[in-house]
Amino acid sequence: MEPEWDDFDPLNLPLCENILFCSQAVYIQRHLENKSYISQTGVTGLSILSTLPSISFSKSFPIDFMHLYYINIIPAMFNHFHGQYFHSKIETSSPDTQ
């Protein structure tokens, strides 16, 4: 069982290792019906690059600028600045009963 996101110490985060990426990819290739695991890990299969011994997925492919900033942070900041960050869908979609 994997730890919850709030169980991590932000000052001492675990490092990703190449063996973890490869083992997740092998597991997914053997259990393609496990869609929730694919969604959790973001891994959909074993890459052809995994056959190269000089490639380490955790070190060779860092998070790129687009995924780090434009997809994750910018929408969150936009919602926060417009007072929508802490609202749930239920709160924003319910009609006024005045």
PDB file of N, CA and C in Angstrom:
ATOM      1  N   MET A   1       0.841  -1.182   0.000  1.00  0.00           N
ATOM      2  CA  MET A   1       0.000   0.000   0.000  1.00  0.00           C
ATOM      3  C   MET A   1       0.886   1.245   0.000  1.00  0.00           C
ATOM      4  N   GLU A   2       0.563   2.173  -0.893  1.00  0.00           N
ATOM      5  CA  GLU A   2       1.365   3.384  -1.014  1.00  0.00           C
ATOM      6  C   GLU A   2       0.904   4.421   0.010  1.00  0.00           C
ATOM      7  N   PRO A   3       1.821   5.259   0.496  1.00  0.00           N
ATOM      8  CA  PRO A   3       1.444   6.280   1.483  1.00  0.00           C
ATOM      9  C   PRO A   3       0.562   7.351   0.858  1.00  0.00           C
ATOM     10  N   GLU A   4      -0.230   7.984   1.681  1.00  0.00           N
ATOM     11  CA  GLU A   4      -1.070   9.091   1.227  1.00  0.00           C
ATOM     12  C   GLU A   4      -0.189  10.315   0.982  1.00  0.00           C
ATOM     13  N   TRP A   5      -0.670  11.249   0.165  1.00  0.00           N
ATOM     14  CA  TRP A   5       0.130  12.422  -0.174  1.00  0.00           C
ATOM     15  C   TRP A   5       0.448  13.269   1.041  1.00  0.00           C
ATOM     16  N   ASP A   6      -0.411  13.289   2.039  1.00  0.00           N
ATOM     17  CA  ASP A   6      -0.152  14.136   3.202  1.00  0.00           C
ATOM     18  C   ASP A   6       0.726  13.454   4.251  1.00  0.00           C
ATOM     19  N   ASP A   7       1.158  12.224   3.986  1.00  0.00           N
ATOM     20  CA  ASP A   7       2.070  11.529   4.890  1.00  0.00           C
ATOM     21  C   ASP A   7       3.533  11.915   4.662  1.00  0.00           C
ATOM     22  N   PHE A   8       3.806  12.660   3.600  1.00  0.00           N
ATOM     23  CA  PHE A   8       5.176  13.006   3.256  1.00  0.00           C
ATOM     24  C   PHE A   8       5.636  14.257   3.992  1.00  0.00           C
ATOM     25  N   ASP A   9       6.890  14.248   4.406  1.00  0.00           N
ATOM     26  CA  ASP A   9       7.510  15.423   4.999  1.00  0.00           C
ATOM     27  C   ASP A   9       8.012  16.295   3.846  1.00  0.00           C
ATOM     28  N   PRO A  10       7.518  17.524   3.671  1.00  0.00           N
ATOM     29  CA  PRO A  10       7.917  18.346   2.534  1.00  0.00           C
ATOM     30  C   PRO A  10       9.399  18.703   2.522  1.00  0.00           C
ATOM     31  N   LEU A  11      10.061  18.619   3.657  1.00  0.00           N
ATOM     32  CA  LEU A  11      11.490  18.923   3.704  1.00  0.00           C
ATOM     33  C   LEU A  11      12.355  17.691   3.471  1.00  0.00           C
ATOM     34  N   ASN A  12      11.726  16.527   3.392  1.00  0.00           N
ATOM     35  CA  ASN A  12      12.473  15.288   3.197  1.00  0.00           C
ATOM     36  C   ASN A  12      11.674  14.358   2.282  1.00  0.00           C
ATOM     37  N   LEU A  13      11.446  14.800   1.047  1.00  0.00           N
ATOM     38  CA  LEU A  13      10.651  14.022   0.105  1.00  0.00           C
ATOM     39  C   LEU A  13      11.446  12.837  -0.438  1.00  0.00           C
ATOM     40  N   PRO A  14      10.775  11.715  -0.692  1.00  0.00           N
ATOM     41  CA  PRO A  14      11.478  10.561  -1.261  1.00  0.00           C
ATOM     42  C   PRO A  14      11.839  10.826  -2.719  1.00  0.00           C
ATOM     43  N   LEU A  15      12.990  10.345  -3.129  1.00  0.00           N
ATOM     44  CA  LEU A  15      13.431  10.507  -4.504  1.00  0.00           C
ATOM     45  C   LEU A  15      12.874   9.376  -5.358  1.00  0.00           C
ATOM     46  N   CYS A  16      12.530   9.699  -6.589  1.00  0.00           N
ATOM     47  CA  CYS A  16      12.072   8.666  -7.520  1.00  0.00           C
ATOM     48  C   CYS A  16      13.284   7.891  -8.014  1.00  0.00           C
ATOM     49  N   GLU A  17      13.103   6.611  -8.195  1.00  0.00           N
ATOM     50  CA  GLU A  17      14.195   5.776  -8.677  1.00  0.00           C
ATOM     51  C   GLU A  17      13.787   5.105  -9.975  1.00  0.00           C
ATOM     52  N   ASN A  18      14.758   4.846 -10.831  1.00  0.00           N
ATOM     53  CA  ASN A  18      14.509   4.241 -12.127  1.00  0.00           C
ATOM     54  C   ASN A  18      13.834   2.879 -11.988  1.00  0.00           C
ATOM     55  N   ILE A  19      14.225   2.103 -10.992  1.00  0.00           N
ATOM     56  CA  ILE A  19      13.650   0.773 -10.807  1.00  0.00           C
ATOM     57  C   ILE A  19      12.155   0.864 -10.509  1.00  0.00           C
ATOM     58  N   LEU A  20      11.721   1.930  -9.830  1.00  0.00           N
ATOM     59  CA  LEU A  20      10.299   2.113  -9.534  1.00  0.00           C
ATOM     60  C   LEU A  20       9.516   2.366 -10.817  1.00  0.00           C
ATOM     61  N   PHE A  21      10.031   3.240 -11.683  1.00  0.00           N
ATOM     62  CA  PHE A  21       9.371   3.502 -12.956  1.00  0.00           C
ATOM     63  C   PHE A  21       9.230   2.221 -13.770  1.00  0.00           C
ATOM     64  N   CYS A  22      10.315   1.474 -13.870  1.00  0.00           N
ATOM     65  CA  CYS A  22      10.304   0.250 -14.675  1.00  0.00           C
ATOM     66  C   CYS A  22       9.387  -0.807 -14.073  1.00  0.00           C
ATOM     67  N   SER A  23       9.392  -0.953 -12.759  1.00  0.00           N
ATOM     68  CA  SER A  23       8.527  -1.958 -12.136  1.00  0.00           C
ATOM     69  C   SER A  23       7.054  -1.586 -12.292  1.00  0.00           C
ATOM     70  N   GLN A  24       6.721  -0.294 -12.232  1.00  0.00           N
ATOM     71  CA  GLN A  24       5.341   0.134 -12.462  1.00  0.00           C
ATOM     72  C   GLN A  24       4.918  -0.164 -13.897  1.00  0.00           C
ATOM     73  N   ALA A  25       5.809   0.076 -14.847  1.00  0.00           N
ATOM     74  CA  ALA A  25       5.491  -0.179 -16.250  1.00  0.00           C
ATOM     75  C   ALA A  25       5.295  -1.667 -16.516  1.00  0.00           C
ATOM     76  N   VAL A  26       6.129  -2.504 -15.932  1.00  0.00           N
ATOM     77  CA  VAL A  26       5.990  -3.951 -16.105  1.00  0.00           C
ATOM     78  C   VAL A  26       4.682  -4.430 -15.479  1.00  0.00           C
ATOM     79  N   TYR A  27       4.354  -3.928 -14.302  1.00  0.00           N
ATOM     80  CA  TYR A  27       3.095  -4.299 -13.644  1.00  0.00           C
ATOM     81  C   TYR A  27       1.903  -3.929 -14.528  1.00  0.00           C
ATOM     82  N   ILE A  28       1.934  -2.740 -15.102  1.00  0.00           N
ATOM     83  CA  ILE A  28       0.827  -2.281 -15.940  1.00  0.00           C
ATOM     84  C   ILE A  28       0.707  -3.134 -17.192  1.00  0.00           C
ATOM     85  N   GLN A  29       1.834  -3.523 -17.792  1.00  0.00           N
ATOM     86  CA  GLN A  29       1.767  -4.382 -18.972  1.00  0.00           C
ATOM     87  C   GLN A  29       1.144  -5.734 -18.646  1.00  0.00           C
ATOM     88  N   ARG A  30       1.327  -6.203 -17.439  1.00  0.00           N
ATOM     89  CA  ARG A  30       0.763  -7.495 -17.033  1.00  0.00           C
ATOM     90  C   ARG A  30      -0.676  -7.366 -16.540  1.00  0.00           C
ATOM     91  N   HIS A  31      -1.094  -6.167 -16.137  1.00  0.00           N
ATOM     92  CA  HIS A  31      -2.435  -5.945 -15.577  1.00  0.00           C
ATOM     93  C   HIS A  31      -3.097  -4.749 -16.262  1.00  0.00           C
ATOM     94  N   LEU A  32      -3.326  -4.835 -17.555  1.00  0.00           N
ATOM     95  CA  LEU A  32      -3.888  -3.717 -18.312  1.00  0.00           C
ATOM     96  C   LEU A  32      -5.304  -3.353 -17.871  1.00  0.00           C
ATOM     97  N   GLU A  33      -5.989  -4.273 -17.209  1.00  0.00           N
ATOM     98  CA  GLU A  33      -7.353  -3.996 -16.763  1.00  0.00           C
ATOM     99  C   GLU A  33      -7.397  -3.094 -15.530  1.00  0.00           C
ATOM    100  N   ASN A  34      -6.263  -2.878 -14.881  1.00  0.00           N
ATOM    101  CA  ASN A  34      -6.204  -2.069 -13.662  1.00  0.00           C
ATOM    102  C   ASN A  34      -6.073  -0.586 -14.030  1.00  0.00           C
ATOM    103  N   LYS A  35      -7.182   0.006 -14.454  1.00  0.00           N
ATOM    104  CA  LYS A  35      -7.185   1.400 -14.916  1.00  0.00           C
ATOM    105  C   LYS A  35      -6.893   2.389 -13.784  1.00  0.00           C
ATOM    106  N   SER A  36      -7.280   2.061 -12.558  1.00  0.00           N
ATOM    107  CA  SER A  36      -7.034   2.993 -11.452  1.00  0.00           C
ATOM    108  C   SER A  36      -5.537   3.115 -11.164  1.00  0.00           C
ATOM    109  N   TYR A  37      -4.789   2.018 -11.294  1.00  0.00           N
ATOM    110  CA  TYR A  37      -3.338   2.077 -11.074  1.00  0.00           C
ATOM    111  C   TYR A  37      -2.673   2.899 -12.174  1.00  0.00           C
ATOM    112  N   ILE A  38      -3.146   2.743 -13.399  1.00  0.00           N
ATOM    113  CA  ILE A  38      -2.612   3.539 -14.510  1.00  0.00           C
ATOM    114  C   ILE A  38      -2.876   5.019 -14.249  1.00  0.00           C
ATOM    115  N   SER A  39      -4.054   5.334 -13.762  1.00  0.00           N
ATOM    116  CA  SER A  39      -4.399   6.719 -13.461  1.00  0.00           C
ATOM    117  C   SER A  39      -3.564   7.274 -12.309  1.00  0.00           C
ATOM    118  N   GLN A  40      -3.307   6.468 -11.292  1.00  0.00           N
ATOM    119  CA  GLN A  40      -2.518   6.911 -10.131  1.00  0.00           C
ATOM    120  C   GLN A  40      -1.069   7.189 -10.497  1.00  0.00           C
ATOM    121  N   THR A  41      -0.468   6.310 -11.294  1.00  0.00           N
ATOM    122  CA  THR A  41       0.956   6.428 -11.589  1.00  0.00           C
ATOM    123  C   THR A  41       1.251   7.292 -12.799  1.00  0.00           C
ATOM    124  N   GLY A  42       0.323   7.370 -13.742  1.00  0.00           N
ATOM    125  CA  GLY A  42       0.577   8.088 -14.979  1.00  0.00           C
ATOM    126  C   GLY A  42       1.405   7.281 -15.956  1.00  0.00           C
ATOM    127  N   VAL A  43       1.694   6.047 -15.619  1.00  0.00           N
ATOM    128  CA  VAL A  43       2.487   5.163 -16.473  1.00  0.00           C
ATOM    129  C   VAL A  43       1.520   4.290 -17.254  1.00  0.00           C
ATOM    130  N   THR A  44       1.706   4.214 -18.581  1.00  0.00           N
ATOM    131  CA  THR A  44       0.813   3.402 -19.400  1.00  0.00           C
ATOM    132  C   THR A  44       1.489   2.182 -19.999  1.00  0.00           C
ATOM    133  N   GLY A  45       2.785   2.076 -19.853  1.00  0.00           N
ATOM    134  CA  GLY A  45       3.501   0.921 -20.378  1.00  0.00           C
ATOM    135  C   GLY A  45       4.999   1.150 -20.330  1.00  0.00           C
ATOM    136  N   LEU A  46       5.727   0.126 -20.711  1.00  0.00           N
ATOM    137  CA  LEU A  46       7.188   0.180 -20.696  1.00  0.00           C
ATOM    138  C   LEU A  46       7.689   0.844 -21.973  1.00  0.00           C
ATOM    139  N   SER A  47       8.507   1.852 -21.837  1.00  0.00           N
ATOM    140  CA  SER A  47       9.043   2.587 -22.980  1.00  0.00           C
ATOM    141  C   SER A  47      10.168   1.805 -23.644  1.00  0.00           C
ATOM    142  N   ILE A  48      10.308   2.003 -24.935  1.00  0.00           N
ATOM    143  CA  ILE A  48      11.412   1.387 -25.679  1.00  0.00           C
ATOM    144  C   ILE A  48      12.757   1.902 -25.154  1.00  0.00           C
ATOM    145  N   LEU A  49      12.756   3.100 -24.577  1.00  0.00           N
ATOM    146  CA  LEU A  49      13.988   3.674 -24.035  1.00  0.00           C
ATOM    147  C   LEU A  49      14.479   2.938 -22.792  1.00  0.00           C
ATOM    148  N   SER A  50      13.620   2.133 -22.177  1.00  0.00           N
ATOM    149  CA  SER A  50      14.035   1.399 -20.977  1.00  0.00           C
ATOM    150  C   SER A  50      15.064   0.319 -21.288  1.00  0.00           C
ATOM    151  N   THR A  51      15.227  -0.017 -22.555  1.00  0.00           N
ATOM    152  CA  THR A  51      16.233  -1.013 -22.932  1.00  0.00           C
ATOM    153  C   THR A  51      17.639  -0.425 -22.965  1.00  0.00           C
ATOM    154  N   LEU A  52      17.738   0.898 -22.950  1.00  0.00           N
ATOM    155  CA  LEU A  52      19.049   1.547 -22.954  1.00  0.00           C
ATOM    156  C   LEU A  52      19.569   1.668 -21.526  1.00  0.00           C
ATOM    157  N   PRO A  53      20.720   1.092 -21.226  1.00  0.00           N
ATOM    158  CA  PRO A  53      21.230   1.156 -19.853  1.00  0.00           C
ATOM    159  C   PRO A  53      21.641   2.563 -19.414  1.00  0.00           C
ATOM    160  N   SER A  54      21.871   3.460 -20.362  1.00  0.00           N
ATOM    161  CA  SER A  54      22.303   4.815 -20.007  1.00  0.00           C
ATOM    162  C   SER A  54      21.132   5.729 -19.647  1.00  0.00           C
ATOM    163  N   ILE A  55      19.896   5.263 -19.830  1.00  0.00           N
ATOM    164  CA  ILE A  55      18.714   6.074 -19.536  1.00  0.00           C
ATOM    165  C   ILE A  55      18.191   5.759 -18.144  1.00  0.00           C
ATOM    166  N   SER A  56      18.034   6.797 -17.343  1.00  0.00           N
ATOM    167  CA  SER A  56      17.380   6.689 -16.046  1.00  0.00           C
ATOM    168  C   SER A  56      16.182   7.628 -16.096  1.00  0.00           C
ATOM    169  N   PHE A  57      14.972   7.082 -16.069  1.00  0.00           N
ATOM    170  CA  PHE A  57      13.777   7.898 -16.260  1.00  0.00           C
ATOM    171  C   PHE A  57      13.645   9.002 -15.220  1.00  0.00           C
ATOM    172  N   SER A  58      14.042   8.740 -14.009  1.00  0.00           N
ATOM    173  CA  SER A  58      13.910   9.762 -12.971  1.00  0.00           C
ATOM    174  C   SER A  58      14.901  10.906 -13.134  1.00  0.00           C
ATOM    175  N   LYS A  59      16.018  10.665 -13.790  1.00  0.00           N
ATOM    176  CA  LYS A  59      17.035  11.708 -13.959  1.00  0.00           C
ATOM    177  C   LYS A  59      17.091  12.253 -15.381  1.00  0.00           C
ATOM    178  N   SER A  60      16.752  11.433 -16.373  1.00  0.00           N
ATOM    179  CA  SER A  60      16.866  11.845 -17.767  1.00  0.00           C
ATOM    180  C   SER A  60      15.687  12.678 -18.243  1.00  0.00           C
ATOM    181  N   PHE A  61      14.527  12.539 -17.586  1.00  0.00           N
ATOM    182  CA  PHE A  61      13.328  13.239 -18.019  1.00  0.00           C
ATOM    183  C   PHE A  61      12.688  13.977 -16.845  1.00  0.00           C
ATOM    184  N   PRO A  62      13.238  15.129 -16.478  1.00  0.00           N
ATOM    185  CA  PRO A  62      12.646  15.879 -15.360  1.00  0.00           C
ATOM    186  C   PRO A  62      11.299  16.469 -15.776  1.00  0.00           C
ATOM    187  N   ILE A  63      10.558  16.988 -14.813  1.00  0.00           N
ATOM    188  CA  ILE A  63       9.273  17.622 -15.108  1.00  0.00           C
ATOM    189  C   ILE A  63       9.530  18.838 -15.982  1.00  0.00           C
ATOM    190  N   ASP A  64       8.803  18.936 -17.083  1.00  0.00           N
ATOM    191  CA  ASP A  64       9.025  20.048 -17.990  1.00  0.00           C
ATOM    192  C   ASP A  64       8.217  21.273 -17.565  1.00  0.00           C
ATOM    193  N   PHE A  65       8.578  22.392 -18.105  1.00  0.00           N
ATOM    194  CA  PHE A  65       7.995  23.679 -17.737  1.00  0.00           C
ATOM    195  C   PHE A  65       6.489  23.712 -17.976  1.00  0.00           C
ATOM    196  N   MET A  66       6.037  23.144 -19.115  1.00  0.00           N
ATOM    197  CA  MET A  66       4.614  23.189 -19.438  1.00  0.00           C
ATOM    198  C   MET A  66       3.783  22.446 -18.393  1.00  0.00           C
ATOM    199  N   HIS A  67       4.182  21.232 -18.042  1.00  0.00           N
ATOM    200  CA  HIS A  67       3.403  20.455 -17.087  1.00  0.00           C
ATOM    201  C   HIS A  67       3.501  21.033 -15.674  1.00  0.00           C
ATOM    202  N   LEU A  68       4.643  21.568 -15.333  1.00  0.00           N
ATOM    203  CA  LEU A  68       4.827  22.101 -13.988  1.00  0.00           C
ATOM    204  C   LEU A  68       4.053  23.397 -13.782  1.00  0.00           C
ATOM    205  N   TYR A  69       4.144  24.321 -14.737  1.00  0.00           N
ATOM    206  CA  TYR A  69       3.550  25.638 -14.543  1.00  0.00           C
ATOM    207  C   TYR A  69       2.208  25.819 -15.232  1.00  0.00           C
ATOM    208  N   TYR A  70       2.159  25.594 -16.536  1.00  0.00           N
ATOM    209  CA  TYR A  70       0.949  25.943 -17.273  1.00  0.00           C
ATOM    210  C   TYR A  70      -0.222  25.018 -16.980  1.00  0.00           C
ATOM    211  N   ILE A  71       0.017  23.751 -16.760  1.00  0.00           N
ATOM    212  CA  ILE A  71      -1.090  22.827 -16.527  1.00  0.00           C
ATOM    213  C   ILE A  71      -1.484  22.790 -15.058  1.00  0.00           C
ATOM    214  N   ASN A  72      -0.552  22.922 -14.151  1.00  0.00           N
ATOM    215  CA  ASN A  72      -0.865  22.763 -12.732  1.00  0.00           C
ATOM    216  C   ASN A  72      -1.017  24.075 -11.973  1.00  0.00           C
ATOM    217  N   ILE A  73      -0.042  24.939 -12.044  1.00  0.00           N
ATOM    218  CA  ILE A  73      -0.021  26.114 -11.173  1.00  0.00           C
ATOM    219  C   ILE A  73      -0.880  27.262 -11.687  1.00  0.00           C
ATOM    220  N   ILE A  74      -0.819  27.547 -12.970  1.00  0.00           N
ATOM    221  CA  ILE A  74      -1.549  28.697 -13.516  1.00  0.00           C
ATOM    222  C   ILE A  74      -3.060  28.578 -13.293  1.00  0.00           C
ATOM    223  N   PRO A  75      -3.709  27.429 -13.598  1.00  0.00           N
ATOM    224  CA  PRO A  75      -5.152  27.344 -13.324  1.00  0.00           C
ATOM    225  C   PRO A  75      -5.488  27.480 -11.836  1.00  0.00           C
ATOM    226  N   ALA A  76      -4.654  26.935 -10.972  1.00  0.00           N
ATOM    227  CA  ALA A  76      -4.897  27.052  -9.531  1.00  0.00           C
ATOM    228  C   ALA A  76      -4.782  28.509  -9.086  1.00  0.00           C
ATOM    229  N   MET A  77      -3.781  29.225  -9.601  1.00  0.00           N
ATOM    230  CA  MET A  77      -3.629  30.638  -9.248  1.00  0.00           C
ATOM    231  C   MET A  77      -4.799  31.458  -9.776  1.00  0.00           C
ATOM    232  N   PHE A  78      -5.238  31.165 -10.995  1.00  0.00           N
ATOM    233  CA  PHE A  78      -6.372  31.874 -11.584  1.00  0.00           C
ATOM    234  C   PHE A  78      -7.614  31.692 -10.716  1.00  0.00           C
ATOM    235  N   ASN A  79      -7.898  30.456 -10.330  1.00  0.00           N
ATOM    236  CA  ASN A  79      -9.057  30.188  -9.470  1.00  0.00           C
ATOM    237  C   ASN A  79      -8.919  30.874  -8.116  1.00  0.00           C
ATOM    238  N   HIS A  80      -7.725  30.878  -7.568  1.00  0.00           N
ATOM    239  CA  HIS A  80      -7.496  31.522  -6.266  1.00  0.00           C
ATOM    240  C   HIS A  80      -7.724  33.031  -6.352  1.00  0.00           C
ATOM    241  N   PHE A  81      -7.185  33.668  -7.388  1.00  0.00           N
ATOM    242  CA  PHE A  81      -7.323  35.115  -7.534  1.00  0.00           C
ATOM    243  C   PHE A  81      -8.762  35.535  -7.815  1.00  0.00           C
ATOM    244  N   HIS A  82      -9.559  34.634  -8.356  1.00  0.00           N
ATOM    245  CA  HIS A  82     -10.960  34.948  -8.653  1.00  0.00           C
ATOM    246  C   HIS A  82     -11.913  34.408  -7.592  1.00  0.00           C
ATOM    247  N   GLY A  83     -11.377  34.012  -6.434  1.00  0.00           N
ATOM    248  CA  GLY A  83     -12.204  33.568  -5.325  1.00  0.00           C
ATOM    249  C   GLY A  83     -12.880  32.234  -5.530  1.00  0.00           C
ATOM    250  N   GLN A  84     -12.356  31.405  -6.431  1.00  0.00           N
ATOM    251  CA  GLN A  84     -12.980  30.120  -6.727  1.00  0.00           C
ATOM    252  C   GLN A  84     -12.146  28.938  -6.263  1.00  0.00           C
ATOM    253  N   TYR A  85     -11.038  29.176  -5.620  1.00  0.00           N
ATOM    254  CA  TYR A  85     -10.116  28.089  -5.275  1.00  0.00           C
ATOM    255  C   TYR A  85     -10.686  27.151  -4.229  1.00  0.00           C
ATOM    256  N   PHE A  86     -11.377  27.683  -3.233  1.00  0.00           N
ATOM    257  CA  PHE A  86     -11.861  26.863  -2.128  1.00  0.00           C
ATOM    258  C   PHE A  86     -13.319  26.450  -2.285  1.00  0.00           C
ATOM    259  N   HIS A  87     -13.941  26.787  -3.392  1.00  0.00           N
ATOM    260  CA  HIS A  87     -15.336  26.424  -3.616  1.00  0.00           C
ATOM    261  C   HIS A  87     -15.416  25.031  -4.231  1.00  0.00           C
ATOM    262  N   SER A  88     -16.345  24.238  -3.750  1.00  0.00           N
ATOM    263  CA  SER A  88     -16.566  22.932  -4.365  1.00  0.00           C
ATOM    264  C   SER A  88     -17.559  23.092  -5.506  1.00  0.00           C
ATOM    265  N   LYS A  89     -17.686  22.074  -6.338  1.00  0.00           N
ATOM    266  CA  LYS A  89     -18.630  22.134  -7.452  1.00  0.00           C
ATOM    267  C   LYS A  89     -20.064  22.237  -6.943  1.00  0.00           C
ATOM    268  N   ILE A  90     -20.346  21.636  -5.813  1.00  0.00           N
ATOM    269  CA  ILE A  90     -21.698  21.682  -5.255  1.00  0.00           C
ATOM    270  C   ILE A  90     -22.049  23.112  -4.850  1.00  0.00           C
ATOM    271  N   GLU A  91     -21.105  23.809  -4.209  1.00  0.00           N
ATOM    272  CA  GLU A  91     -21.358  25.177  -3.765  1.00  0.00           C
ATOM    273  C   GLU A  91     -21.561  26.121  -4.939  1.00  0.00           C
ATOM    274  N   THR A  92     -20.759  25.976  -5.992  1.00  0.00           N
ATOM    275  CA  THR A  92     -20.835  26.906  -7.113  1.00  0.00           C
ATOM    276  C   THR A  92     -21.987  26.590  -8.046  1.00  0.00           C
ATOM    277  N   SER A  93     -22.502  25.359  -8.034  1.00  0.00           N
ATOM    278  CA  SER A  93     -23.572  25.009  -8.954  1.00  0.00           C
ATOM    279  C   SER A  93     -24.957  25.090  -8.320  1.00  0.00           C
ATOM    280  N   SER A  94     -25.041  25.288  -7.003  1.00  0.00           N
ATOM    281  CA  SER A  94     -26.352  25.350  -6.356  1.00  0.00           C
ATOM    282  C   SER A  94     -26.973  26.726  -6.577  1.00  0.00           C
ATOM    283  N   PRO A  95     -28.269  26.776  -6.891  1.00  0.00           N
ATOM    284  CA  PRO A  95     -28.921  28.076  -7.143  1.00  0.00           C
ATOM    285  C   PRO A  95     -29.160  28.829  -5.842  1.00  0.00           C
ATOM    286  N   ASP A  96     -29.276  30.132  -5.959  1.00  0.00           N
ATOM    287  CA  ASP A  96     -29.582  30.963  -4.786  1.00  0.00           C
ATOM    288  C   ASP A  96     -31.031  30.740  -4.377  1.00  0.00           C
ATOM    289  N   THR A  97     -31.267  30.683  -3.106  1.00  0.00           N
ATOM    290  CA  THR A  97     -32.632  30.459  -2.608  1.00  0.00           C
ATOM    291  C   THR A  97     -33.125  31.692  -1.875  1.00  0.00           C
ATOM    292  N   GLN A  98     -33.024  32.847  -2.530  1.00  0.00           N
ATOM    293  CA  GLN A  98     -33.431  34.102  -1.897  1.00  0.00           C
ATOM    294  C   GLN A  98     -34.880  34.377  -2.150  1.00  0.00           C
TER     295      GLN A  98
END
